[in-house]
Short mmCIF file of C-alpha atoms and ligand atoms in Angstrom, two decimals:
data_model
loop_
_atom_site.label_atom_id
_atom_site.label_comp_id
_atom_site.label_asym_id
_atom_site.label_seq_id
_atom_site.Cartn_x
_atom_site.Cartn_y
_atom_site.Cartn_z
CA UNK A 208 -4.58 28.08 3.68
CA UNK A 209 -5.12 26.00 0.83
CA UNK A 210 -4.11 22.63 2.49
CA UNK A 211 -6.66 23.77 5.41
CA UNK A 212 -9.29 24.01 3.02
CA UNK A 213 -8.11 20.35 1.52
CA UNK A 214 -8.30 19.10 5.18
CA UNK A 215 -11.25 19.86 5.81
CA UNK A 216 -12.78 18.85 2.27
CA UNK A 217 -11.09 15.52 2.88
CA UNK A 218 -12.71 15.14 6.50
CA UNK A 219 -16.49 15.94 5.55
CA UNK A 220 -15.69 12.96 2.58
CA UNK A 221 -14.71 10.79 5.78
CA UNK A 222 -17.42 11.45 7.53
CA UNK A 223 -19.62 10.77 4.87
CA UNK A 224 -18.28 7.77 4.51
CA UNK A 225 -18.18 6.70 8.10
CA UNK A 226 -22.17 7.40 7.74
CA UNK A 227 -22.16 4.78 5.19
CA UNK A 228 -19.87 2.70 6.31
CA UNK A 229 -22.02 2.13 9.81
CA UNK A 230 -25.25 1.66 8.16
CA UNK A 231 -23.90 -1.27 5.97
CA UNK A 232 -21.67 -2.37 9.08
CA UNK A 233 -24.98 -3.23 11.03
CA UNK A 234 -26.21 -5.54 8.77
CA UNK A 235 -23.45 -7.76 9.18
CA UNK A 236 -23.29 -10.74 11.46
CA UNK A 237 -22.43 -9.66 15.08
CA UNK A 238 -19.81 -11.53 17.14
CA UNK A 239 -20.13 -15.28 18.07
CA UNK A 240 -22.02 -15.66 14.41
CA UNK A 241 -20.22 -18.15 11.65
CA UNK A 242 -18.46 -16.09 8.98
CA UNK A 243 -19.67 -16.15 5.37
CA UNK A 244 -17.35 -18.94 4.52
CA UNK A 245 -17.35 -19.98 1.21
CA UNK A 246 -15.23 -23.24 1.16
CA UNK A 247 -16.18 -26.92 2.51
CA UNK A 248 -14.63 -26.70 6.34
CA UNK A 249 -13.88 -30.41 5.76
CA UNK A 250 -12.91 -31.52 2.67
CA UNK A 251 -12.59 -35.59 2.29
CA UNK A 252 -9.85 -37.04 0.39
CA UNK A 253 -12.40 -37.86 -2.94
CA UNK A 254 -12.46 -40.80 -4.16
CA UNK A 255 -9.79 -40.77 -7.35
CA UNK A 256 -7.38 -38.71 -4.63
CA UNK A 257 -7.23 -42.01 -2.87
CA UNK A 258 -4.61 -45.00 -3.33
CA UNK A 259 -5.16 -47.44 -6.01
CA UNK A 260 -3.21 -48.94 -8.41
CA UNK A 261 -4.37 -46.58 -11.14
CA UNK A 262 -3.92 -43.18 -9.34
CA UNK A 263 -3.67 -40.73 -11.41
CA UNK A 264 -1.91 -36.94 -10.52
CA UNK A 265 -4.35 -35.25 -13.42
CA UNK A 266 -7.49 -37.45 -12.11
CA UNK A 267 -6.80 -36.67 -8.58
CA UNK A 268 -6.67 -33.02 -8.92
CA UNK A 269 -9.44 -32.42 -10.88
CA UNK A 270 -11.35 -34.95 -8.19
CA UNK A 271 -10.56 -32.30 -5.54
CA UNK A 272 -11.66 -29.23 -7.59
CA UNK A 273 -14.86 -30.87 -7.95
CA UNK A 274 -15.55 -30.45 -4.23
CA UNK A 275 -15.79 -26.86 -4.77
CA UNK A 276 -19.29 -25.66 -5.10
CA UNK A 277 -19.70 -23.41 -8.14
CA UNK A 278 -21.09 -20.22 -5.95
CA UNK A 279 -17.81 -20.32 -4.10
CA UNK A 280 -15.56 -21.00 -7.20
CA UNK A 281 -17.34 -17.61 -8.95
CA UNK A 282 -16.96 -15.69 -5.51
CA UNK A 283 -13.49 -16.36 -5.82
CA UNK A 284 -12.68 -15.92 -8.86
CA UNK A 285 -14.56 -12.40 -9.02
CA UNK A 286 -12.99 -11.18 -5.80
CA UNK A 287 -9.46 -11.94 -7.30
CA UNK A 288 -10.08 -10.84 -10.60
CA UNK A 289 -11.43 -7.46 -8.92
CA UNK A 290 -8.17 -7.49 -7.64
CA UNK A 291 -6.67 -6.90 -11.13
CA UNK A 292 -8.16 -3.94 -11.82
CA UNK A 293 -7.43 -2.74 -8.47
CA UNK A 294 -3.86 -2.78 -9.43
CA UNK A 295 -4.70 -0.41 -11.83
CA UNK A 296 -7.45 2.03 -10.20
CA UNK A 297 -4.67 2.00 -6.52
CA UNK A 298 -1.59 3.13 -9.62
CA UNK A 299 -3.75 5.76 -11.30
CA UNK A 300 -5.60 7.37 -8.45
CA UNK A 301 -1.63 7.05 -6.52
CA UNK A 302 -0.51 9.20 -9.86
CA UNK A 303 -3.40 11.85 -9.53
CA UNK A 304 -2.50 12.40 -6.03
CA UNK A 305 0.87 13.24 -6.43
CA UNK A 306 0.39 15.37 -9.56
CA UNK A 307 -2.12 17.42 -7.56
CA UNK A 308 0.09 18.08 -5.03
CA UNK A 309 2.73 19.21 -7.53
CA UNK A 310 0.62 20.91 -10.06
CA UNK A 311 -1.77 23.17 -7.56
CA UNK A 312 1.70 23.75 -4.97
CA UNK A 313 0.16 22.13 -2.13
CA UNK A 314 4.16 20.45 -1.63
CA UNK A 315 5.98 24.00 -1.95
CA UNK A 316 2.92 25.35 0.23
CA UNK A 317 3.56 22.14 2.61
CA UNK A 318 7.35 22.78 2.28
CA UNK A 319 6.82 26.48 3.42
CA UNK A 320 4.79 25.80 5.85
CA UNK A 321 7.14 23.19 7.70
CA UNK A 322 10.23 26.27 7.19
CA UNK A 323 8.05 28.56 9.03
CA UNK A 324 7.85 26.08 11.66
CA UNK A 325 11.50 25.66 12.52
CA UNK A 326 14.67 26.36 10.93
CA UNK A 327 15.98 22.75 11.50
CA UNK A 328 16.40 21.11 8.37
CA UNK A 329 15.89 17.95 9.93
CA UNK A 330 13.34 18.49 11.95
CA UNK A 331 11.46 20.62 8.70
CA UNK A 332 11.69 17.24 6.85
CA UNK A 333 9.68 15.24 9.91
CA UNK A 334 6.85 18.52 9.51
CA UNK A 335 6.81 17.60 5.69
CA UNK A 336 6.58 14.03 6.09
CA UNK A 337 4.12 14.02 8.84
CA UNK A 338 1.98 16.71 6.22
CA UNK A 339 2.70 14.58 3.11
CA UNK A 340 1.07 11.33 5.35
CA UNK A 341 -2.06 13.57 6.78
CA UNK A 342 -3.12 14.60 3.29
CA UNK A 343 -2.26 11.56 1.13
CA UNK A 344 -4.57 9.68 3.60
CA UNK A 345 -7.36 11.65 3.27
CA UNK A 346 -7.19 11.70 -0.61
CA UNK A 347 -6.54 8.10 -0.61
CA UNK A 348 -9.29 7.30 1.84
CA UNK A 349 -11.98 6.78 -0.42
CA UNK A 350 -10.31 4.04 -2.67
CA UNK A 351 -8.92 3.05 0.77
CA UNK A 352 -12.00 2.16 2.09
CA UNK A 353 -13.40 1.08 -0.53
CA UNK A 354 -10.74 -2.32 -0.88
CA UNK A 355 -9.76 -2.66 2.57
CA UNK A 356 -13.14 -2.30 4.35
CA UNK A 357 -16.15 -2.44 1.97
CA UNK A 358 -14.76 -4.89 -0.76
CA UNK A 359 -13.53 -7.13 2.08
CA UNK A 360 -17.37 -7.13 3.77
CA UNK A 361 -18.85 -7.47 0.46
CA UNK A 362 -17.00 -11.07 -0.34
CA UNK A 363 -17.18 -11.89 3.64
CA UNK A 364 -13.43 -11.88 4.10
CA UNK A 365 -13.73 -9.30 6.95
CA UNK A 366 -14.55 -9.47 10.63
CA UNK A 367 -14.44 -5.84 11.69
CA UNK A 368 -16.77 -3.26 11.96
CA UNK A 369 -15.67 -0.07 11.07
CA UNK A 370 -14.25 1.72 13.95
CA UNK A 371 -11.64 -1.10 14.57
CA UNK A 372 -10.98 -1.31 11.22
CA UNK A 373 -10.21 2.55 11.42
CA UNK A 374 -8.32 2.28 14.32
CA UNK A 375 -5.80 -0.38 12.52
CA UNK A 376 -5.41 2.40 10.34
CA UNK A 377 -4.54 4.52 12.59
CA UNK A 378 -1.69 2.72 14.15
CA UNK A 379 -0.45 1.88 10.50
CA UNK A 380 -0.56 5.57 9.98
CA UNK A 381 1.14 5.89 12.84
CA UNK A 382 3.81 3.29 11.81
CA UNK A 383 4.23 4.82 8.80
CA UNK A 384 4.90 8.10 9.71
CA UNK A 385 7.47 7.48 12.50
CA UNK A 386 9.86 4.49 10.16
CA UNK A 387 8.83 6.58 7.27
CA UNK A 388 9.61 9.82 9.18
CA UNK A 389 12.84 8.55 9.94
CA UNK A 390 14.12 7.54 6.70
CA UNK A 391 13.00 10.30 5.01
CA UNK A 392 15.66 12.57 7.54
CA UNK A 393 18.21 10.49 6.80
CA UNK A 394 17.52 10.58 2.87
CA UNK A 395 17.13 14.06 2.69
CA UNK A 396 20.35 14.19 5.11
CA UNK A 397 22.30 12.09 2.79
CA UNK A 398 20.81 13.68 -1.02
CA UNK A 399 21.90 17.56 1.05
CA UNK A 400 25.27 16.56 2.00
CA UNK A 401 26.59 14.42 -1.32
CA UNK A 402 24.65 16.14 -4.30
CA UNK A 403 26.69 14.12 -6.75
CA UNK A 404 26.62 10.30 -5.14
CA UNK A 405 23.76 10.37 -3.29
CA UNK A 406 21.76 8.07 -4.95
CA UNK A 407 24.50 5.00 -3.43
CA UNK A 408 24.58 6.27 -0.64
CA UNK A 409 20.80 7.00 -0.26
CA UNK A 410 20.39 2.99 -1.81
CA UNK A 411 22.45 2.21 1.09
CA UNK A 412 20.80 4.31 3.70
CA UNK A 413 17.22 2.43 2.44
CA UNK A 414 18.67 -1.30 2.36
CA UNK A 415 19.33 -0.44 6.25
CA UNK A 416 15.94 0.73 7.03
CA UNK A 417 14.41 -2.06 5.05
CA UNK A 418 16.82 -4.73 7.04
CA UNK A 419 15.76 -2.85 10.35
CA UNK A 420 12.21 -3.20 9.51
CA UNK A 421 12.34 -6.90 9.00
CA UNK A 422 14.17 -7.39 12.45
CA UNK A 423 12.30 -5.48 14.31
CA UNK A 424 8.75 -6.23 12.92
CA UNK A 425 7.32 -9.59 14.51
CA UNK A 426 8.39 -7.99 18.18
CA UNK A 427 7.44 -4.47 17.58
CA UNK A 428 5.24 -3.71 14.60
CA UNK A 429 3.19 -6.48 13.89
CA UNK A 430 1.89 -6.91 17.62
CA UNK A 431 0.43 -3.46 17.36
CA UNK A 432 -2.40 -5.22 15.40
CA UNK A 433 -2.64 -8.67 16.71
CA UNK A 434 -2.02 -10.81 19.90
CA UNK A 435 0.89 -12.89 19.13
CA UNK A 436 1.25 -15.82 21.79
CA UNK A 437 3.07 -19.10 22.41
CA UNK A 438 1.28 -22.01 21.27
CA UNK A 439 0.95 -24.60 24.28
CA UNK A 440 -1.38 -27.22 22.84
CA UNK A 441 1.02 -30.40 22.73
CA UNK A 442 -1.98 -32.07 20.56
CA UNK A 443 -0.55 -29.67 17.84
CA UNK A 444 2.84 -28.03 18.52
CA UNK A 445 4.15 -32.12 19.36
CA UNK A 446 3.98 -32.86 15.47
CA UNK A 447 4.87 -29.12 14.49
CA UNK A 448 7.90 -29.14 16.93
CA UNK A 449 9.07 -32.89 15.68
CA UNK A 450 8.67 -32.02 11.91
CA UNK A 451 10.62 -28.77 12.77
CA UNK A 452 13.64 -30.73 14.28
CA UNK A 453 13.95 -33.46 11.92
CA UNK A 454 14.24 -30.44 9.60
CA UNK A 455 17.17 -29.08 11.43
CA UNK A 456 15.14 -25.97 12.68
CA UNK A 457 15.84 -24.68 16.20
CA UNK A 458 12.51 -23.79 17.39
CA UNK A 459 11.22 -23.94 20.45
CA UNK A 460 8.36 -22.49 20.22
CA UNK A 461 5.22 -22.09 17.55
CA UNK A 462 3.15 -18.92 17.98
CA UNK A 463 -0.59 -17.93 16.97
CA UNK A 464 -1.78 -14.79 16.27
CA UNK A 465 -5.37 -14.12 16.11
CA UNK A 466 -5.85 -12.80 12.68
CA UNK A 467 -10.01 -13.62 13.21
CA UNK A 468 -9.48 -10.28 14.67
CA UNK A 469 -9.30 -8.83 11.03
CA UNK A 470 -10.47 -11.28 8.46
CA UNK A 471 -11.62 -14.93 8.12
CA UNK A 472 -8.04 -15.84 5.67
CA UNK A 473 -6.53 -18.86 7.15
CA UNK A 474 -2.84 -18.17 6.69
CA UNK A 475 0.57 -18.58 8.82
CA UNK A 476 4.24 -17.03 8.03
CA UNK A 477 7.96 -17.24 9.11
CA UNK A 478 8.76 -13.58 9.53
CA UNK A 479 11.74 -11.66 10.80
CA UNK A 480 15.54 -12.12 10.27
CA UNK A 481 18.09 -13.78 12.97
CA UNK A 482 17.30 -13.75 15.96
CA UNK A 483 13.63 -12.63 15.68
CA UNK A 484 13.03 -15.40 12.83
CA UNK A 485 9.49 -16.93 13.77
CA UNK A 486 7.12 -19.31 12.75
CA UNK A 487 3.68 -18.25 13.37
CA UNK A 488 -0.15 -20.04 12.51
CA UNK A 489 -3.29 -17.94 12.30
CA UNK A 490 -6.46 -18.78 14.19
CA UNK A 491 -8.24 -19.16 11.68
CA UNK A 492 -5.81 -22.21 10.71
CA UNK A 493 -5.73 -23.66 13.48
CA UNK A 494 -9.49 -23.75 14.18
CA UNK A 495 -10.35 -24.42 10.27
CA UNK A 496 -8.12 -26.39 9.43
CA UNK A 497 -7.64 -30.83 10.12
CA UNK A 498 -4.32 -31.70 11.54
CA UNK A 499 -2.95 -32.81 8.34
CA UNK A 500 -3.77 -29.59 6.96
CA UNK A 501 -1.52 -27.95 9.31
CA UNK A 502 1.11 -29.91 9.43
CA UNK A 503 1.22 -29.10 5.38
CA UNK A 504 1.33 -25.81 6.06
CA UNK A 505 4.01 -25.73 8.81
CA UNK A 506 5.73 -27.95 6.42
CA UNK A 507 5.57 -24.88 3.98
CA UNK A 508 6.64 -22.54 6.30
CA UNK A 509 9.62 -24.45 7.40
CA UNK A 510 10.64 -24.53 3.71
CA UNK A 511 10.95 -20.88 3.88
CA UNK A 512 13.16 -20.72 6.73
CA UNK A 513 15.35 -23.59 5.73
CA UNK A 514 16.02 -22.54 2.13
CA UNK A 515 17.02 -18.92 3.85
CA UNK A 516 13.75 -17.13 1.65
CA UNK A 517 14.16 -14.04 3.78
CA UNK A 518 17.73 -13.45 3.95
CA UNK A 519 17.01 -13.86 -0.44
CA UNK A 520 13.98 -11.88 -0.39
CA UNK A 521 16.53 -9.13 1.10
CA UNK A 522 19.00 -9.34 -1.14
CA UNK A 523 16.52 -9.06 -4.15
CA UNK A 524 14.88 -6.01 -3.21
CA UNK A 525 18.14 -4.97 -2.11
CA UNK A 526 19.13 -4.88 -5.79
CA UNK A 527 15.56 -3.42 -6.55
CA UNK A 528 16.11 -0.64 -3.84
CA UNK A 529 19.74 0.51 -5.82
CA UNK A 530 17.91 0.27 -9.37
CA UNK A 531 15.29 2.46 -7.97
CA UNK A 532 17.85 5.20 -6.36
CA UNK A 533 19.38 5.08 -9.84
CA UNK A 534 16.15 5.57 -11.60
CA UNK A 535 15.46 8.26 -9.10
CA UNK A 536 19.01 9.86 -9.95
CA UNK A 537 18.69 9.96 -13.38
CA UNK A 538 14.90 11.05 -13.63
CA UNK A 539 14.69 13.74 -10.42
CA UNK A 540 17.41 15.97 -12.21
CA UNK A 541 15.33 15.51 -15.95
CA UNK A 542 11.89 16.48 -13.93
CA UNK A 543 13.14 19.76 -12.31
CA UNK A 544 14.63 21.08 -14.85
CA UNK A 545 11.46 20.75 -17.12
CA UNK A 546 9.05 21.52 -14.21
CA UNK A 547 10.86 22.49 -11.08
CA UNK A 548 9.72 26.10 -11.74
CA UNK A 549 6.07 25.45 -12.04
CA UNK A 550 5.96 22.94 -9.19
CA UNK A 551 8.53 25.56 -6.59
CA UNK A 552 10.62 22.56 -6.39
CA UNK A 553 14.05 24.54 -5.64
CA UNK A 554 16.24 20.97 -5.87
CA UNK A 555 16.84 17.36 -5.40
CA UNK A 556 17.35 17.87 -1.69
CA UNK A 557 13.80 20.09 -1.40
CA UNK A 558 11.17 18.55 0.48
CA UNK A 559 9.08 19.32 -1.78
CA UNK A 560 9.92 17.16 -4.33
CA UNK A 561 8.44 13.72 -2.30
CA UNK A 562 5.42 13.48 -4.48
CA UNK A 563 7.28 13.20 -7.67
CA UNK A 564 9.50 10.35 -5.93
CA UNK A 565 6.46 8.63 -5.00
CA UNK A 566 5.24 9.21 -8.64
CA UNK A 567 8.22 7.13 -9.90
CA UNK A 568 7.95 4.62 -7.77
CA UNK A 569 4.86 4.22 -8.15
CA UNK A 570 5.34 4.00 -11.51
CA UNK A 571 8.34 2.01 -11.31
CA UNK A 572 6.00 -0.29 -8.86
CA UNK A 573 3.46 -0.95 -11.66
CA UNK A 574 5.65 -1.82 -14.06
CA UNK A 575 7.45 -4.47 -11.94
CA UNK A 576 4.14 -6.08 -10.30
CA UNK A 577 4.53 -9.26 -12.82
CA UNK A 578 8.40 -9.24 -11.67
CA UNK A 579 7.88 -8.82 -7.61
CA UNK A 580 4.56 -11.53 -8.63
CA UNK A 581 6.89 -13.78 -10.19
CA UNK A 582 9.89 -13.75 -7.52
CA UNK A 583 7.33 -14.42 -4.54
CA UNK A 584 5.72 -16.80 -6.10
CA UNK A 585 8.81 -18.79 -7.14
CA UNK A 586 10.11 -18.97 -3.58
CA UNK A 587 6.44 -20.11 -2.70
CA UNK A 588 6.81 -22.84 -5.33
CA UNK A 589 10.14 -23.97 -3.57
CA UNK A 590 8.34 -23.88 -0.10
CA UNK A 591 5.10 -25.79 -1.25
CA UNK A 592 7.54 -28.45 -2.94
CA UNK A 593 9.61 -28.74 0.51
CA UNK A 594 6.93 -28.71 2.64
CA UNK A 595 5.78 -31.79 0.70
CA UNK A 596 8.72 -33.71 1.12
CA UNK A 597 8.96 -32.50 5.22
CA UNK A 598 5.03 -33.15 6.09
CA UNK A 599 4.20 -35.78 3.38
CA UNK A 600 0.36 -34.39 3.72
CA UNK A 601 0.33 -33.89 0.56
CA UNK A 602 -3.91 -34.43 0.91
CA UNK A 603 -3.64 -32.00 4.15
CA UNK A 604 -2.14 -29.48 1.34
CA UNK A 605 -4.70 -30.01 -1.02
CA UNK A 606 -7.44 -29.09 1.34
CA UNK A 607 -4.92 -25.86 2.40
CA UNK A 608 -5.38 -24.89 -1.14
CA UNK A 609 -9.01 -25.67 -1.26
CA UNK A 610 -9.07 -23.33 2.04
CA UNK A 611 -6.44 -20.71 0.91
CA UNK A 612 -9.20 -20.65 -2.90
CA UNK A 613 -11.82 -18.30 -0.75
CA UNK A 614 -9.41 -15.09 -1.58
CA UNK A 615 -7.34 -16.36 -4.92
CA UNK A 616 -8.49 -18.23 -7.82
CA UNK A 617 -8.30 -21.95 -8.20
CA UNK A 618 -7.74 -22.11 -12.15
CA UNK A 619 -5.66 -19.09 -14.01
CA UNK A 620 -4.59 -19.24 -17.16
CA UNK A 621 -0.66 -19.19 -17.10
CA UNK A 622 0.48 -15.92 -18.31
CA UNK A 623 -2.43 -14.31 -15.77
CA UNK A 624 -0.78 -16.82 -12.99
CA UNK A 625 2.58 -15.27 -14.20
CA UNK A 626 1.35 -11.66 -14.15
CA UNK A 627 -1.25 -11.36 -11.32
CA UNK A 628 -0.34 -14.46 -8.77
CA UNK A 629 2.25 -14.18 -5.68
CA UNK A 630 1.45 -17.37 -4.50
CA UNK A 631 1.03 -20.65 -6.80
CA UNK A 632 -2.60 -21.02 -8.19
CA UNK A 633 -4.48 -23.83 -6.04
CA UNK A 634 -4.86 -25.80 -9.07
CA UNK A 635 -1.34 -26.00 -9.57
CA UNK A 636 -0.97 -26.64 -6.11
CA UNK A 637 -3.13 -29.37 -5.85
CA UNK A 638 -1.65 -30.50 -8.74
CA UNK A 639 1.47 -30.93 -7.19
CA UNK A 640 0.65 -32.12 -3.95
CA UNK A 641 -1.01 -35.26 -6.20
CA UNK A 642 2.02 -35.47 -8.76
CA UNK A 643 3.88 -36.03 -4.80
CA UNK A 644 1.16 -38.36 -3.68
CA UNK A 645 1.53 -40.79 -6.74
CA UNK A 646 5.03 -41.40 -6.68
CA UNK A 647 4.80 -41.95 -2.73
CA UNK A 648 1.86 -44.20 -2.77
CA UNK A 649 3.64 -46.73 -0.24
CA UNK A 650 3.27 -44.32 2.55
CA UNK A 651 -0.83 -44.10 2.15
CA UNK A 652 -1.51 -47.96 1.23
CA UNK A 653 -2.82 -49.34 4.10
CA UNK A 654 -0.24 -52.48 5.39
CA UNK A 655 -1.32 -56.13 5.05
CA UNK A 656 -2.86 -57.59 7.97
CA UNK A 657 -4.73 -54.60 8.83
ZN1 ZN B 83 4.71 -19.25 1.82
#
């Protein structure tokens, strides 16, 4: 009764806020019209960024900065600083949540509810789940909206109206609660059957899934969202192709995916592990961007794949994912006993006790965001630095940065770069792509008798 009564509180706030939502959404460009791009679509190589006998790294960077306009270096810098306190708002509203559910025994009710249903344990767990999913959404929905959908609008990042936009998150709902569905039978399977080791074998179960989820993504998740195809423009994939077999890479292919769909972000990725391992360019790249600019990105990208950043990337949150299970072992035993009777949670293996495990790591998730920042942005660091040496665009890069500045800020300070940053600041990017530059000069002079 009571989660009815949440239901349908939580779909009259949706509504309202569909309401909203259209009546800003029509005042938006329509389809065909330029995006509210903030950063020069061509940026020239300025004038201390070219080669002389007295290039300088320092000079040459801040010669590139300077071709930002101020409006867009503000835009950016507010929409990424926004994104600090964001961190903070997504943490503490994620906290309230869960304590709601535990404090006014919407989880036991949930839990009951899914008992009455069948008297499959497994098959109460997928009832839960699919419960725990319906009502977090609609009590996240209003901070959901607001970031993924308004915010994105407001600082012209987005290309959707509304209903797409909702319909995304419906199929990342739906995502979600089929993978998530899944691993929560098996944990619950595992924590039921060995009360006093499950939190190995649970770590275990999880590194799996997660290893599963990174196969099978690029071919079955991520094309729920967006049209993945082949690249077939020689004009492009000739020097992408080339740069990928002098690096020892055995791709075939390069694929585009038309992220326009969602957002104006130029971007591109290697994604998936083996034999599903992929390098893919966004539209918006590809239509933004000048060839050099590409090529310094593909450059990037191959970085990842050759110095194996995925198969690392696994292992590290592999060794995240069995200091969380022991967190969770030492911490779920400490929380029922001091409110397991006030929250009906009967045990560690009791549906009911999701919310507090999304409590900790939620918590546990805050605390490490400077850690997970710092890891990503290291292996970025590596890539930028290989990419260099494979494309030797190192000007092509600059402009990347430049292009990649719309959603992050140019010029952190360094312990907010260490804290808040995944990716290298563009500053520091540019500053590295010029450091490269000078001490490869030979490659840019132009040769006598020309
Ligand atoms: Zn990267």
């Amino acid at each position: 009764m009571i989660i009815h009564k949440a239901l349908f509180a939580g779909l009259v706030v949706i509504a309202l806020l569909v309401c909203s939502g259209l009546s800003f959404a029509q005042q938006t460009p329509g389809p065909g019209a330029k995006p509210a791009t903030v950063m020069p679509d061509v940026i020239q190589v300025p004038a201390a960024a070219q080669p002389s006998e007295h290039f300088d790294a320092d000079a040459a960077t801040e010669a590139y900065l300077a071709q930002i306009p101020a409006s867009a270096r503000s835009r950016s810098d507010a929409y990424f600083e926004g994104g600090y306190w964001l961190i903070l708002w997504d943490f503490l509203y994620g906290v309230a949540i869960y304590l709601l559910l535990l404090y006014l025994g919407w989880s036991a009710a949930m839990r009951n509810f899914s008992e009455r249903l069948t008297r499959f344990k497994p098959l109460q767990t997928f009832i839960y789940w699919a419960e725990f999913m319906a009502v977090t959404t609609i009590l996240g929905a209003p901070l959901a909206l607001y970031e993924g959908f308004y915010r994105e609008r407001q600082y012209g990042l987005a290309t959707q109206t509304l209903v797409p936009w909702l319909g995304d998150q419906l199929i990342i709902l739906l995502v979600n609660l089929l993978l998530g569905g899944g691993i929560a039978m098996a944990l619950f399977g595992v924590v039921r059957r060995l009360p006093r080791t499950w939190w190995i074998w649970g770590a275990g179960v999880s590194i799996v899934f997660f290893i599963f989820s990174v196969m099978i993504a690029p071919v079955f998740i991520f094309p729920l969202l967006n049209k993945y195809t082949v690249l077939d423009d020689p004009k492009i994939t000739q020097p992408i192709l080339s740069l990928a077999r002098a690096n020892g890479i055995p791709a075939q292919k390069v694929y585009m995916m038309d992220a326009s769909r969602q957002t104006t972000r130029m971007s591109a990725n290697v994604s998936g592990y083996g034999q599903t391992m992929r390098i893919t360019l966004n539209d918006n790249l590809l239509r933004r961007g000048s060839p050099e600019e590409i090529q310094s990105v593909m450059g990037h990208e191959m970085g990842h794949y050759v110095l194996h950043h995925i198969a690392k990337d696994i292992l590290y949150f592999s060794v995240v994912i069995v200091i969380f299970f022991a967190f969770l072992f030492w911490s779920l035993e400490r929380g029922i006993a001091r409110w397991g009777e006030r929250w009906k949670i009967r045990g560690v293996g009791d549906t009911a006790i999701v919310p507090l495990v999304f409590l900790l790591g939620t918590l546990l998730g805050f605390v490490y965001t400077p850690f997970f920042n710092t890891h990503i942005r290291t292996n970025e660091h590596e890539a930028d630095r290989y990419g260099l040496n494979a494309s030797r665009q190192p000007d092509g890069f600059a402009q990347a940065a430049i292009h990649l500045g719309e959603y992050r800020k140019m010029s952190p300070g360094p312990v907010e770069e260490w804290i808040f940053f995944d990716h290298p600041s563009g500053r520091n990017r540019i500053y590295d792509a010029m450091r490269w530059k000078a001490e490869n000069l030979q490659l840019f002079t132009p040769k006598s008798g020309h």
